[in-house]
PDB file of C-alpha atoms in Angstrom:
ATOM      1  CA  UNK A   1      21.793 -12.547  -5.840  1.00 59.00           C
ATOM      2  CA  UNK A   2      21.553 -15.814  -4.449  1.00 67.00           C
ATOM      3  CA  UNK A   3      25.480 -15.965  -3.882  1.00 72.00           C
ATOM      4  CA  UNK A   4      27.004 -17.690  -0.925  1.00 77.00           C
ATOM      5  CA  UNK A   5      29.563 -15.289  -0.743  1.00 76.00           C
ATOM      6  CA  UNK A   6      26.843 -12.255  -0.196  1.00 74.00           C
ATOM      7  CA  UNK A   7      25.927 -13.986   2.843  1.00 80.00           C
ATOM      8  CA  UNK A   8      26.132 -11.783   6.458  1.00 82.00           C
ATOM      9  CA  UNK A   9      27.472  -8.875   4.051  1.00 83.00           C
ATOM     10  CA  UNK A  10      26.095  -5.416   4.315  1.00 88.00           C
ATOM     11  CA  UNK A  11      24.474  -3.994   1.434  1.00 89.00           C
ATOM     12  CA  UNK A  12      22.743  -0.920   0.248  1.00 91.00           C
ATOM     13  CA  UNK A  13      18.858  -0.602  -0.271  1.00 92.00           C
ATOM     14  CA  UNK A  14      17.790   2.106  -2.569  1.00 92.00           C
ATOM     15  CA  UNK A  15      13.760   2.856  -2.998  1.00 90.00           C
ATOM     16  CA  UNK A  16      11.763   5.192  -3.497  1.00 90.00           C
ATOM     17  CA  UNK A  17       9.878   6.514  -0.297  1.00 88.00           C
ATOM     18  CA  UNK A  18       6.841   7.277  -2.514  1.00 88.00           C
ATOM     19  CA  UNK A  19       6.767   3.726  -3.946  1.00 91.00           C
ATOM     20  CA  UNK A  20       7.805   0.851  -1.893  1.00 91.00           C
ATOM     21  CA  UNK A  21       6.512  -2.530  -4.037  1.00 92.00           C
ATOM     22  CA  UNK A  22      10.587  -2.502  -4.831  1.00 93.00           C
ATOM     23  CA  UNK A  23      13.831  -2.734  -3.436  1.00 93.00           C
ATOM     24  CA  UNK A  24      16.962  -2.065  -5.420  1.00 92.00           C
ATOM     25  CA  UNK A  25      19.891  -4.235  -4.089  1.00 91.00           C
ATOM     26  CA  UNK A  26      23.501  -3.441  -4.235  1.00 91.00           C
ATOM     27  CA  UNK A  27      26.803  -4.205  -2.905  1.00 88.00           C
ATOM     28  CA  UNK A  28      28.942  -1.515  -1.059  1.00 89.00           C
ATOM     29  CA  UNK A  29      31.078  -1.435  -3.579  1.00 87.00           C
ATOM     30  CA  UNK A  30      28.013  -0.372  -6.083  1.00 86.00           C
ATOM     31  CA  UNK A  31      27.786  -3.455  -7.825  1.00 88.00           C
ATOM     32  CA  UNK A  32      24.270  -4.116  -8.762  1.00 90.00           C
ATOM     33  CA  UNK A  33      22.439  -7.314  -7.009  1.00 90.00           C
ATOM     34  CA  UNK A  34      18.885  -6.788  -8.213  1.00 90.00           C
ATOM     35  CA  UNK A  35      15.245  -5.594  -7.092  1.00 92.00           C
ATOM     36  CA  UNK A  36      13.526  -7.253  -3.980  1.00 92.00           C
ATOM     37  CA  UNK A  37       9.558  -6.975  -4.469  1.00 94.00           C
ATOM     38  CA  UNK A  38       7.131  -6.519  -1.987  1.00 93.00           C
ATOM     39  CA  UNK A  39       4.420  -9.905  -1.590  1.00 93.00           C
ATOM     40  CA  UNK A  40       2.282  -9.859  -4.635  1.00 93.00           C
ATOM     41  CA  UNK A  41      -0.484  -8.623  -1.253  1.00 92.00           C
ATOM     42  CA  UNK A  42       1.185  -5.553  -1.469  1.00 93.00           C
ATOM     43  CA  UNK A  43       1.705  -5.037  -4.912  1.00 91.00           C
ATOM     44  CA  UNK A  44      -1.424  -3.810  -5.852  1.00 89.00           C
ATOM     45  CA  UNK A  45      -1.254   0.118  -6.274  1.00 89.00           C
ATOM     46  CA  UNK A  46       1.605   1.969  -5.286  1.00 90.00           C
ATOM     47  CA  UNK A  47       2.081   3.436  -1.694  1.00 92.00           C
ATOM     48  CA  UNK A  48       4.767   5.504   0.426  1.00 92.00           C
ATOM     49  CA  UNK A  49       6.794   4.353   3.057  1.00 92.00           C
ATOM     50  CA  UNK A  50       4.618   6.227   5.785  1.00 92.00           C
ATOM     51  CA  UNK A  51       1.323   4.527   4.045  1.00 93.00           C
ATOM     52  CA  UNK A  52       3.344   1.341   5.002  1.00 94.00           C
ATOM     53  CA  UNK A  53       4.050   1.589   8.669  1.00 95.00           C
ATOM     54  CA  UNK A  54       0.204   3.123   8.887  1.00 93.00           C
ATOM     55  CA  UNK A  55      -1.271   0.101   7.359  1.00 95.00           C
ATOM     56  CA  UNK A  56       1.031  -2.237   9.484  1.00 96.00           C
ATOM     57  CA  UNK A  57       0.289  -0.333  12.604  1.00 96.00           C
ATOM     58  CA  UNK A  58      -3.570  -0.783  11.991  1.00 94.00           C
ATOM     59  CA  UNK A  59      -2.589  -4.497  11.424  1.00 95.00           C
ATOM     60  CA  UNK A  60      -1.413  -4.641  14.999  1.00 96.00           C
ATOM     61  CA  UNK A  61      -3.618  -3.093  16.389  1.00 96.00           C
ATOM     62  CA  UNK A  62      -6.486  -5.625  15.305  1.00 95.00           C
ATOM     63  CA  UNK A  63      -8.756  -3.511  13.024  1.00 94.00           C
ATOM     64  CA  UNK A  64      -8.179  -4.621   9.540  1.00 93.00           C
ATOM     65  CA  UNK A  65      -6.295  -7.998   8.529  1.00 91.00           C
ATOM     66  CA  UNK A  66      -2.820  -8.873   6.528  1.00 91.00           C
ATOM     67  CA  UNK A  67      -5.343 -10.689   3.422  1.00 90.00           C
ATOM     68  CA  UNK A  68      -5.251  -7.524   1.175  1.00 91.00           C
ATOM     69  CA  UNK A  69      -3.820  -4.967   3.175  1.00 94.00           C
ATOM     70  CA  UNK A  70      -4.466  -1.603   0.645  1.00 92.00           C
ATOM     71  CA  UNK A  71      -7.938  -2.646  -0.322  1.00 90.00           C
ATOM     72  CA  UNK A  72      -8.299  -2.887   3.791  1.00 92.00           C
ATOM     73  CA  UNK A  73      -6.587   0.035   4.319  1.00 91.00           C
ATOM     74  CA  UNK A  74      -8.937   1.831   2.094  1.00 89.00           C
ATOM     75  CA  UNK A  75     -12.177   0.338   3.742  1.00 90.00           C
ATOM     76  CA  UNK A  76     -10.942   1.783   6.878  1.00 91.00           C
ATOM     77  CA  UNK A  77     -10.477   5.149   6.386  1.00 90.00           C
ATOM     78  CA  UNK A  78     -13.806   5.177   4.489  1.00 89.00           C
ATOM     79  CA  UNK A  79     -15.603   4.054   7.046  1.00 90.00           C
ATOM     80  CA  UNK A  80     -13.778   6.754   9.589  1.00 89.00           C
ATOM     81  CA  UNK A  81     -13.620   9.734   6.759  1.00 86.00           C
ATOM     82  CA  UNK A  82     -16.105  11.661   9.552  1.00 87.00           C
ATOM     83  CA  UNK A  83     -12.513  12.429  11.418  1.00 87.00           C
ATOM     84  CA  UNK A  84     -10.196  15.019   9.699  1.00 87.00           C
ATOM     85  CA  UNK A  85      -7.128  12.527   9.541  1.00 87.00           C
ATOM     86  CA  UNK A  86      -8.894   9.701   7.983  1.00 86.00           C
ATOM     87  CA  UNK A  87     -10.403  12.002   5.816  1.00 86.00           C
ATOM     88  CA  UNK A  88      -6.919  12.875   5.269  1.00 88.00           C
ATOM     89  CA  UNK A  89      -6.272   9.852   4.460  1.00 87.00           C
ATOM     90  CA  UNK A  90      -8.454   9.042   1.896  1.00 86.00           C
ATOM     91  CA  UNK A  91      -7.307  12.158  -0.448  1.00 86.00           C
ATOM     92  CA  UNK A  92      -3.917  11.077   0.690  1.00 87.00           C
ATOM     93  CA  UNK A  93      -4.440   7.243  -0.658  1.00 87.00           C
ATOM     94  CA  UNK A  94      -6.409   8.483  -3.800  1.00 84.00           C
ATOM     95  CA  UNK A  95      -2.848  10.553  -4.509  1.00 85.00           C
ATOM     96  CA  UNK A  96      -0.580   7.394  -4.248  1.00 86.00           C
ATOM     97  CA  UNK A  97      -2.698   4.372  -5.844  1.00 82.00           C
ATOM     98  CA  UNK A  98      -2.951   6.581  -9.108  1.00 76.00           C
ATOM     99  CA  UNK A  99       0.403   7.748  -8.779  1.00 61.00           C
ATOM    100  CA  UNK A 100       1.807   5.851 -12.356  1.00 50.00           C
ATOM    101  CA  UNK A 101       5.447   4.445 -11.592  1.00 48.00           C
ATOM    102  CA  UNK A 102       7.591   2.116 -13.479  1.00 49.00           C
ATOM    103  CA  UNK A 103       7.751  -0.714 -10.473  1.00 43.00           C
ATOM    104  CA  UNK A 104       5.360  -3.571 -11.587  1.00 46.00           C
ATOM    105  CA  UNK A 105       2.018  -4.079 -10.695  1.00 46.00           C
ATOM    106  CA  UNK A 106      -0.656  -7.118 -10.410  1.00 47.00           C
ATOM    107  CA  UNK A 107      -3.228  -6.471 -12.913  1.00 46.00           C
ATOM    108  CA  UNK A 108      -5.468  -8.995 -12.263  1.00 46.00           C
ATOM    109  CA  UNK A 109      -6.987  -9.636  -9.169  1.00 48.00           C
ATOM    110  CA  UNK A 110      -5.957 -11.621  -6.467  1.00 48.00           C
ATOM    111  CA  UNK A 111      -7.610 -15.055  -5.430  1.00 48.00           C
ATOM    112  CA  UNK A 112      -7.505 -16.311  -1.712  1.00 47.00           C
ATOM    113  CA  UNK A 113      -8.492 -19.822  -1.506  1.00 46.00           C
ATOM    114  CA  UNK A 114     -11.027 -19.040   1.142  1.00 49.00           C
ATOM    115  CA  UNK A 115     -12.529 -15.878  -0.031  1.00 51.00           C
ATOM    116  CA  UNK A 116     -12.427 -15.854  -3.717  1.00 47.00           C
ATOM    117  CA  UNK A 117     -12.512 -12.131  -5.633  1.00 46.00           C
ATOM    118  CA  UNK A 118     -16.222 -11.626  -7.098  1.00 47.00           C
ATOM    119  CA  UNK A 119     -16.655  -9.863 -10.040  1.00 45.00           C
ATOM    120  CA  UNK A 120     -19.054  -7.699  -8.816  1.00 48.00           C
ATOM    121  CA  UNK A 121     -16.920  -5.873  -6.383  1.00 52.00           C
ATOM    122  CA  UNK A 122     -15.505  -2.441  -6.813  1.00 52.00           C
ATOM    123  CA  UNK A 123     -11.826  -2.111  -7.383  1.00 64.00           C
ATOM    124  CA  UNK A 124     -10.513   0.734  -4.730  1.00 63.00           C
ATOM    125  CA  UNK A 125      -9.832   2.894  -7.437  1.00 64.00           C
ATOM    126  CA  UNK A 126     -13.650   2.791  -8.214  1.00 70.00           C
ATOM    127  CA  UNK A 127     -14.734   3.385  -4.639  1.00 67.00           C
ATOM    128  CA  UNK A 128     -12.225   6.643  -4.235  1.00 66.00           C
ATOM    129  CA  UNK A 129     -14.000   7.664  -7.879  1.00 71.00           C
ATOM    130  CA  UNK A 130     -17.494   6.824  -5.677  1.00 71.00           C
ATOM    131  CA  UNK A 131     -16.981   9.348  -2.577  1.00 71.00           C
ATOM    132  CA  UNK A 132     -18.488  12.401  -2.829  1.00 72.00           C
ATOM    133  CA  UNK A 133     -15.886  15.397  -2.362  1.00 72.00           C
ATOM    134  CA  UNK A 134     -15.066  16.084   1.555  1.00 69.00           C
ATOM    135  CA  UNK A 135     -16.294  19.402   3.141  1.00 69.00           C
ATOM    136  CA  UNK A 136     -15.974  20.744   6.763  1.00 67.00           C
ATOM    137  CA  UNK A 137     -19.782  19.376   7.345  1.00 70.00           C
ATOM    138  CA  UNK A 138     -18.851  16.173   7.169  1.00 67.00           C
ATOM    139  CA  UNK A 139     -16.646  16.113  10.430  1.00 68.00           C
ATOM    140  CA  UNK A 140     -18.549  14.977  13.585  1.00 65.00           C
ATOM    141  CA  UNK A 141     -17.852  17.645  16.121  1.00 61.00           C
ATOM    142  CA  UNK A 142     -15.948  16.543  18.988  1.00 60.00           C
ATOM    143  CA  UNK A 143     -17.315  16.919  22.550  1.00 57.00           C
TER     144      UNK A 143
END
């Protein structure tokens, strides 16, 4: 894939909108180039395109950061679950990071040189197993 001949030529992406973590590359022609993967960041459960540009537009916007974007992601709509579309959300994001796919994932957990992974932390998939099932009396009623 790494061709200098490929370079400035269009090619075709082909994913799958429910799983993003990869890319399938190919010329126009059909010839086969290879998968593109997502940053090992976002490798860690599998999410849609839509969960994608929410994430990134909650990145933007300054209320979670880019260090581990789903585990983030997940924090934040816990901590909002009192509002119908973060509650939403949540059942949402419990659907996609157990969704089982055949794109690659990181098993074990990622290190950041300045906030290393404890032990004693739960995985997201533990804290979706940890909420206690939404009903209508959890919404805060708007004024």
């Amino acid at each position: 894939m790494r061709s200098p001949a490929l370079a400035n030529q269009k090619v075709l992406i082909r994913f799958d909108r429910r799983d993003i973590r990869s890319l399938q590359v190919q010329t126009l022609d059909g010839r086969a180039l290879g998968a593109v993967y997502a940053p090992r960041t976002w490798q860690r459960y599998a999410h849609s395109l839509a969960t994608r540009k929410r994430i990134n537009r909650i990145i933007r916007e300054g209320y979670i950061s880019r260090r581990d974007p789903l585990g983030n992601y997940f924090n934040y709509t816990a901590a909002h679950r009192e509002l119908p579309s973060q509650a939403l959300s949540l059942v949402q994001l419990s659907r996609e990071f157990g969704m089982d796919t055949d794109s690659p994932t990181v098993e074990e957990p990622m290190e950041f040189a300045d906030e290393p992974w404890t032990t004693d932390e739960m995985s997201v998939v533990e804290a979706l197993k940890a909420l206690p099932d939404w009903d209508a009396g959890m919404v805060r009623k708007r004024r």
